[in-house]
CSV table of C-alpha atoms and ligand atoms in Angstrom, one decimal:
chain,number,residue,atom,x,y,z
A,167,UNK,CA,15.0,7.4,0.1
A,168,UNK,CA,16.2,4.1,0.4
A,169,UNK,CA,14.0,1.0,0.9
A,170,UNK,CA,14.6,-1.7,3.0
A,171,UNK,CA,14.3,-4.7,0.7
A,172,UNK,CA,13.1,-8.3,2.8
A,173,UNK,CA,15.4,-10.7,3.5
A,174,UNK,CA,13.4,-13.4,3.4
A,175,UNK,CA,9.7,-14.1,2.1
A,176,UNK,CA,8.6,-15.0,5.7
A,177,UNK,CA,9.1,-11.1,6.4
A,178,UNK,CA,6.3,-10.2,4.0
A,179,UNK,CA,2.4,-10.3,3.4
A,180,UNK,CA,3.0,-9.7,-0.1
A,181,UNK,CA,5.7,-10.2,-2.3
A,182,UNK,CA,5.7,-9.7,-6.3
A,183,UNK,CA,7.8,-9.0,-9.2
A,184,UNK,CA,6.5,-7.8,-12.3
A,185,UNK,CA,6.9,-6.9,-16.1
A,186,UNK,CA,5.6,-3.2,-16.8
A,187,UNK,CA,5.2,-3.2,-21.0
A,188,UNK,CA,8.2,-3.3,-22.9
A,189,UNK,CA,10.7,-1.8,-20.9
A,190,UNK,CA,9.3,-1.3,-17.6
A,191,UNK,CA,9.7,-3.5,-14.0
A,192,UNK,CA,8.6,-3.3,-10.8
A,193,UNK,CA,9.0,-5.2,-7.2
A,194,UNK,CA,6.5,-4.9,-5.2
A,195,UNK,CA,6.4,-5.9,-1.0
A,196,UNK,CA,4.5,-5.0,2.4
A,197,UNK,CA,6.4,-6.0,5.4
A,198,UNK,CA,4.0,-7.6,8.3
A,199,UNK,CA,2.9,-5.8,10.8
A,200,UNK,CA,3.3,-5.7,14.2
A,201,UNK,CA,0.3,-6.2,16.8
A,202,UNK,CA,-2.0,-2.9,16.8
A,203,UNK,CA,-3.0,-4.4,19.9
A,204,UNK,CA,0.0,-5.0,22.4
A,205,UNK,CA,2.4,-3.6,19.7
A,206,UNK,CA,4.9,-6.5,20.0
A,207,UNK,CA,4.0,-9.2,18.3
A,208,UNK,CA,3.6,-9.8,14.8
A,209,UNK,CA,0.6,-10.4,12.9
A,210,UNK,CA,0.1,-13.5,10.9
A,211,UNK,CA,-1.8,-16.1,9.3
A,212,UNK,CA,-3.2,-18.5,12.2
A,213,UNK,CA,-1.8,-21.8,12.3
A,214,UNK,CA,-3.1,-25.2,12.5
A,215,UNK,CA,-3.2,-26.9,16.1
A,216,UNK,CA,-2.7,-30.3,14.8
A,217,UNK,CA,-0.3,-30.0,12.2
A,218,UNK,CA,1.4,-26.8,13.6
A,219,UNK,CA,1.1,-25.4,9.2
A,220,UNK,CA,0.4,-22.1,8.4
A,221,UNK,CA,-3.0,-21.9,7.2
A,222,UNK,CA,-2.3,-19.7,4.1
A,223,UNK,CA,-5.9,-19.4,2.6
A,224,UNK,CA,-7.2,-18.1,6.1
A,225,UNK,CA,-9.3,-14.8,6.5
A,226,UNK,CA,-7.9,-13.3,9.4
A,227,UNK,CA,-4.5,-12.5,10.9
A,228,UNK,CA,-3.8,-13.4,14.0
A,229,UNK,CA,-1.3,-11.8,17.1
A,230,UNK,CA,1.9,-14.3,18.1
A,231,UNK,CA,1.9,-12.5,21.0
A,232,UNK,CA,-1.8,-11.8,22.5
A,233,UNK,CA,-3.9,-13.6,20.0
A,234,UNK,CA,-5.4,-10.7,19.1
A,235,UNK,CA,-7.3,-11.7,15.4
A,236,UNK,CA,-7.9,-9.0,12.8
A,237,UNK,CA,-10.2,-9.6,9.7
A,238,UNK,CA,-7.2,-10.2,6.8
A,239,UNK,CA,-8.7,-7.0,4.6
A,240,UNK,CA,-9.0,-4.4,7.3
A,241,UNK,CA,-5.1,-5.8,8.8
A,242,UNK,CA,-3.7,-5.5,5.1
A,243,UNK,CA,-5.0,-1.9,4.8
A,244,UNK,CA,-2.9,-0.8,7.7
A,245,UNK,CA,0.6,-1.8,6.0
A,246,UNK,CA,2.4,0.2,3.7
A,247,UNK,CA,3.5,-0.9,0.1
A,248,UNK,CA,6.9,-0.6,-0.5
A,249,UNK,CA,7.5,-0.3,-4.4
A,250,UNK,CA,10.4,-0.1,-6.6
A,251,UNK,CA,10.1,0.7,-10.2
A,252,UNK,CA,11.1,1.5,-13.6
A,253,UNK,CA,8.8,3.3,-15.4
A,254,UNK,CA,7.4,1.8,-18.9
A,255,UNK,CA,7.0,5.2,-20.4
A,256,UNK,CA,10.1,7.4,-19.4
A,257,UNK,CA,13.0,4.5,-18.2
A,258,UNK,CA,12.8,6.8,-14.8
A,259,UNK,CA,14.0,4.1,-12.2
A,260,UNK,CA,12.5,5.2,-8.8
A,261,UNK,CA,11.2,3.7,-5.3
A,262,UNK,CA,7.4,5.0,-3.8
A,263,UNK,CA,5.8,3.8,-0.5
A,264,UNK,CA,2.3,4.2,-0.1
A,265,UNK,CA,-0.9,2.4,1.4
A,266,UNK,CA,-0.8,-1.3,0.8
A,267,UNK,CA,-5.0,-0.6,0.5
A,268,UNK,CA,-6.0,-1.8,-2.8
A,269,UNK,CA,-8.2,0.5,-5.2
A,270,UNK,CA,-10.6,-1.4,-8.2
A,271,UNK,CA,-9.2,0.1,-11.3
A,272,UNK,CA,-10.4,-0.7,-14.7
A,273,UNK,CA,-8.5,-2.4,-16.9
A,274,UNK,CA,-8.3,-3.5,-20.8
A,275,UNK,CA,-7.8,-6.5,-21.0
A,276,UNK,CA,-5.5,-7.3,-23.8
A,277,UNK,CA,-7.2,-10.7,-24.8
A,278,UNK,CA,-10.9,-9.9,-24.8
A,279,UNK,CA,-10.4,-6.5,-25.5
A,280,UNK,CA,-13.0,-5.7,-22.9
A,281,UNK,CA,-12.6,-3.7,-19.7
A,282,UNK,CA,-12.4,-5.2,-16.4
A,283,UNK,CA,-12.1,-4.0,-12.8
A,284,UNK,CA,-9.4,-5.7,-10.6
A,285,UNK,CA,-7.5,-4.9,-7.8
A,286,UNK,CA,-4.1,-3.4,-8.0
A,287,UNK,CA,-1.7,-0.7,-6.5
A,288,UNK,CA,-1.6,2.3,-8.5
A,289,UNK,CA,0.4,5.6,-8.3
A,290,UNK,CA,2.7,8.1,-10.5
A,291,UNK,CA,6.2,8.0,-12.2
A,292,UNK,CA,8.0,10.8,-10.3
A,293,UNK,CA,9.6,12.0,-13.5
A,294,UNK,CA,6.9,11.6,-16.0
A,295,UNK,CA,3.9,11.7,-13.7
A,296,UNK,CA,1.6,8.9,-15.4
A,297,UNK,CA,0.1,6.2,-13.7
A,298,UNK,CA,2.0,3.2,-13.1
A,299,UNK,CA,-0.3,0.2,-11.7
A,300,UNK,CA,0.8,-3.2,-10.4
A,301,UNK,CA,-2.0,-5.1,-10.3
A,302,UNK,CA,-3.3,-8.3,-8.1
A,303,UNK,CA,-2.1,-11.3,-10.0
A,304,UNK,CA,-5.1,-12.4,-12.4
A,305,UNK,CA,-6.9,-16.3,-12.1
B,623,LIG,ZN1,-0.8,-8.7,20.1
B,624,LIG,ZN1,7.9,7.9,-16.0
């Protein structure tokens, strides 16, 4: 399997690189969808009439095409997570697609020591088979 990486920002929803422990990585994307609607445009954030931005913090998605809108958690659930990865247990260096719906996991966190829930992509090392998550970026 070989993913298609972006070639430019603009093509995504989502876009992160992280640091997995001591020895692991990962990059994580979701391409934008097309229209579920007419099926040719592309979903995106609305844009402002006035100033013609994007408006980036908006709540829905909306069709370039049809102006079909969609709620920005239900359109986000549709889209696939593409993920490539080395694993911070094994050094296995692998790629895994999979829904770009978000599960709550609980995490430690390693300042308070307390356990937290937050939102993040989780799924297993081919090779070793433990759970590798990438989680939403914390506040
Ligand atoms: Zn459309
Ligand atoms: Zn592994």
């Amino acid at each position: 399997m070989a993913l298609k990486f972006p070639n430019s920002m603009d093509e995504c929803v989502y876009f992160t690189r992280r640091k997995l422990g001591e020895k692991g990585s990962a990059v994580a994307w979701v391409f934008r969808g097309k229209c579920p609607k007419c099926k040719k445009g592309v979903m995106g954030k609305p844009k402002d009439e006035k100033t013609g931005k994007v408006k980036i913090r908006a709540k829905e998605y909306v069709c370039s095409e049809c102006g079909y809108t969609m709620e920005k958690g239900a359109y986000e659930d549709t889209l696939t997570a593409n993920i490539q990865y080395t694993c911070p247990y094994c050094g296995y260096s692998g790629e895994h697609q999979m829904s770009f719906k978000r599960k709550k996991v609980q995490l430690l966190d390693p300042e308070t020591g307390k356990k937290k829930s937050a939102d993040a992509l989780k799924f297993q090392c081919k090779k070793c088979g433990k759970d590798i998550l990438i989680t939403k970026k914390m506040k």
